[in-house]
């Protein structure tokens, strides 16, 4: 994140966070800030299923956040997919 945008990024990301938690398929949406590296953020997102991910990516608030946030970044965003090992799923 470009230093001049830290505060603005946190503001727009807070709005995206709040709106994302209102989506029925969003189980978790955490916004993390690296304590050792200013300007490094992570969004930890958990969705009910792949349909919920697609719905999120098509949401108005996500598209607005993406369009506002990308020019503030020093590097392109990248996502990583994980499988939960623990706690074990009850299903």
PDB file of C-alpha atoms in Angstrom:
ATOM      1  CA  UNK A   1       0.000   0.000   0.000  1.00  0.00           C
ATOM      2  CA  UNK A   2       1.276   3.437  -0.860  1.00  0.00           C
ATOM      3  CA  UNK A   3       1.903   5.300   2.433  1.00  0.00           C
ATOM      4  CA  UNK A   4      -0.234   8.278   1.489  1.00  0.00           C
ATOM      5  CA  UNK A   5      -3.267   5.948   1.226  1.00  0.00           C
ATOM      6  CA  UNK A   6      -3.085   3.983   4.496  1.00  0.00           C
ATOM      7  CA  UNK A   7      -5.956   5.834   6.184  1.00  0.00           C
ATOM      8  CA  UNK A   8      -8.120   5.983   3.080  1.00  0.00           C
ATOM      9  CA  UNK A   9      -7.558   2.279   2.379  1.00  0.00           C
ATOM     10  CA  UNK A  10      -8.593   1.378   5.913  1.00  0.00           C
ATOM     11  CA  UNK A  11     -11.750   3.496   5.585  1.00  0.00           C
ATOM     12  CA  UNK A  12     -12.911   1.957   2.305  1.00  0.00           C
ATOM     13  CA  UNK A  13     -11.947  -1.516   3.488  1.00  0.00           C
ATOM     14  CA  UNK A  14     -14.005  -1.077   6.669  1.00  0.00           C
ATOM     15  CA  UNK A  15     -17.048  -0.266   4.516  1.00  0.00           C
ATOM     16  CA  UNK A  16     -16.420  -3.308   2.318  1.00  0.00           C
ATOM     17  CA  UNK A  17     -15.971  -5.456   5.436  1.00  0.00           C
ATOM     18  CA  UNK A  18     -19.285  -4.320   6.924  1.00  0.00           C
ATOM     19  CA  UNK A  19     -21.217  -4.828   3.676  1.00  0.00           C
ATOM     20  CA  UNK A  20     -19.589  -8.205   3.063  1.00  0.00           C
ATOM     21  CA  UNK A  21     -20.722  -9.498   6.462  1.00  0.00           C
ATOM     22  CA  UNK A  22     -24.314  -8.782   5.378  1.00  0.00           C
ATOM     23  CA  UNK A  23     -24.018 -11.252   2.479  1.00  0.00           C
ATOM     24  CA  UNK A  24     -25.761 -14.557   3.302  1.00  0.00           C
ATOM     25  CA  UNK A  25     -22.837 -16.694   2.100  1.00  0.00           C
ATOM     26  CA  UNK A  26     -20.081 -14.878   3.972  1.00  0.00           C
ATOM     27  CA  UNK A  27     -19.037 -16.759   7.099  1.00  0.00           C
ATOM     28  CA  UNK A  28     -16.045 -14.616   8.006  1.00  0.00           C
ATOM     29  CA  UNK A  29     -14.406 -11.451   6.690  1.00  0.00           C
ATOM     30  CA  UNK A  30     -11.412 -10.287   8.727  1.00  0.00           C
ATOM     31  CA  UNK A  31      -9.196  -7.333   7.857  1.00  0.00           C
ATOM     32  CA  UNK A  32      -5.626  -7.712   9.105  1.00  0.00           C
ATOM     33  CA  UNK A  33      -2.746  -5.242   9.242  1.00  0.00           C
ATOM     34  CA  UNK A  34       0.875  -6.401   9.437  1.00  0.00           C
ATOM     35  CA  UNK A  35       2.461  -5.056  12.642  1.00  0.00           C
ATOM     36  CA  UNK A  36       6.002  -5.291  11.247  1.00  0.00           C
ATOM     37  CA  UNK A  37       5.408  -3.965   7.729  1.00  0.00           C
ATOM     38  CA  UNK A  38       3.348  -0.776   7.410  1.00  0.00           C
ATOM     39  CA  UNK A  39       1.085  -0.846   4.415  1.00  0.00           C
ATOM     40  CA  UNK A  40       0.775  -4.620   4.279  1.00  0.00           C
ATOM     41  CA  UNK A  41      -2.786  -5.841   4.753  1.00  0.00           C
ATOM     42  CA  UNK A  42      -4.546  -9.175   4.433  1.00  0.00           C
ATOM     43  CA  UNK A  43      -8.223  -9.949   4.041  1.00  0.00           C
ATOM     44  CA  UNK A  44      -9.162 -13.323   5.517  1.00  0.00           C
ATOM     45  CA  UNK A  45     -12.431 -14.363   3.938  1.00  0.00           C
ATOM     46  CA  UNK A  46     -14.506 -17.499   4.470  1.00  0.00           C
ATOM     47  CA  UNK A  47     -17.546 -18.378   2.379  1.00  0.00           C
ATOM     48  CA  UNK A  48     -20.274 -20.993   2.629  1.00  0.00           C
ATOM     49  CA  UNK A  49     -19.522 -22.325  -0.870  1.00  0.00           C
ATOM     50  CA  UNK A  50     -18.162 -21.368  -4.291  1.00  0.00           C
ATOM     51  CA  UNK A  51     -21.465 -19.724  -5.205  1.00  0.00           C
ATOM     52  CA  UNK A  52     -21.058 -17.338  -2.281  1.00  0.00           C
ATOM     53  CA  UNK A  53     -17.586 -16.403  -3.512  1.00  0.00           C
ATOM     54  CA  UNK A  54     -18.965 -15.616  -6.955  1.00  0.00           C
ATOM     55  CA  UNK A  55     -21.823 -13.605  -5.452  1.00  0.00           C
ATOM     56  CA  UNK A  56     -19.341 -11.590  -3.401  1.00  0.00           C
ATOM     57  CA  UNK A  57     -17.179 -10.842  -6.444  1.00  0.00           C
ATOM     58  CA  UNK A  58     -20.277  -9.562  -8.267  1.00  0.00           C
ATOM     59  CA  UNK A  59     -21.534  -7.422  -5.377  1.00  0.00           C
ATOM     60  CA  UNK A  60     -21.713  -3.672  -5.819  1.00  0.00           C
ATOM     61  CA  UNK A  61     -19.737  -2.962  -2.644  1.00  0.00           C
ATOM     62  CA  UNK A  62     -16.906  -5.321  -3.630  1.00  0.00           C
ATOM     63  CA  UNK A  63     -16.582  -3.820  -7.110  1.00  0.00           C
ATOM     64  CA  UNK A  64     -16.547  -0.324  -5.608  1.00  0.00           C
ATOM     65  CA  UNK A  65     -13.862  -1.328  -3.099  1.00  0.00           C
ATOM     66  CA  UNK A  66     -11.753  -3.030  -5.789  1.00  0.00           C
ATOM     67  CA  UNK A  67     -11.911  -0.031  -8.101  1.00  0.00           C
ATOM     68  CA  UNK A  68     -10.996   2.372  -5.289  1.00  0.00           C
ATOM     69  CA  UNK A  69      -8.306   0.203  -3.681  1.00  0.00           C
ATOM     70  CA  UNK A  70      -6.310  -0.965  -6.684  1.00  0.00           C
ATOM     71  CA  UNK A  71      -4.754   2.456  -7.478  1.00  0.00           C
ATOM     72  CA  UNK A  72      -3.608   2.691  -3.840  1.00  0.00           C
ATOM     73  CA  UNK A  73      -1.600  -0.524  -4.026  1.00  0.00           C
ATOM     74  CA  UNK A  74       2.107  -0.845  -4.701  1.00  0.00           C
ATOM     75  CA  UNK A  75       1.649  -4.425  -5.978  1.00  0.00           C
ATOM     76  CA  UNK A  76      -1.265  -6.299  -7.555  1.00  0.00           C
ATOM     77  CA  UNK A  77      -3.526  -8.172  -5.154  1.00  0.00           C
ATOM     78  CA  UNK A  78      -3.270 -11.930  -5.003  1.00  0.00           C
ATOM     79  CA  UNK A  79      -5.478 -14.522  -3.416  1.00  0.00           C
ATOM     80  CA  UNK A  80      -4.706 -17.898  -1.925  1.00  0.00           C
ATOM     81  CA  UNK A  81      -7.123 -20.791  -1.472  1.00  0.00           C
ATOM     82  CA  UNK A  82      -6.955 -22.972   1.622  1.00  0.00           C
ATOM     83  CA  UNK A  83      -8.717 -26.085   2.902  1.00  0.00           C
ATOM     84  CA  UNK A  84      -9.605 -26.238   6.590  1.00  0.00           C
ATOM     85  CA  UNK A  85      -7.875 -29.111   8.362  1.00  0.00           C
ATOM     86  CA  UNK A  86      -8.798 -28.212  11.947  1.00  0.00           C
ATOM     87  CA  UNK A  87     -11.223 -27.893  13.477  1.00  0.00           C
ATOM     88  CA  UNK A  88     -12.667 -30.901  11.688  1.00  0.00           C
ATOM     89  CA  UNK A  89     -15.914 -30.317   9.845  1.00  0.00           C
ATOM     90  CA  UNK A  90     -18.967 -31.896  11.469  1.00  0.00           C
ATOM     91  CA  UNK A  91     -20.406 -32.900   8.087  1.00  0.00           C
TER      92      UNK A  91
END
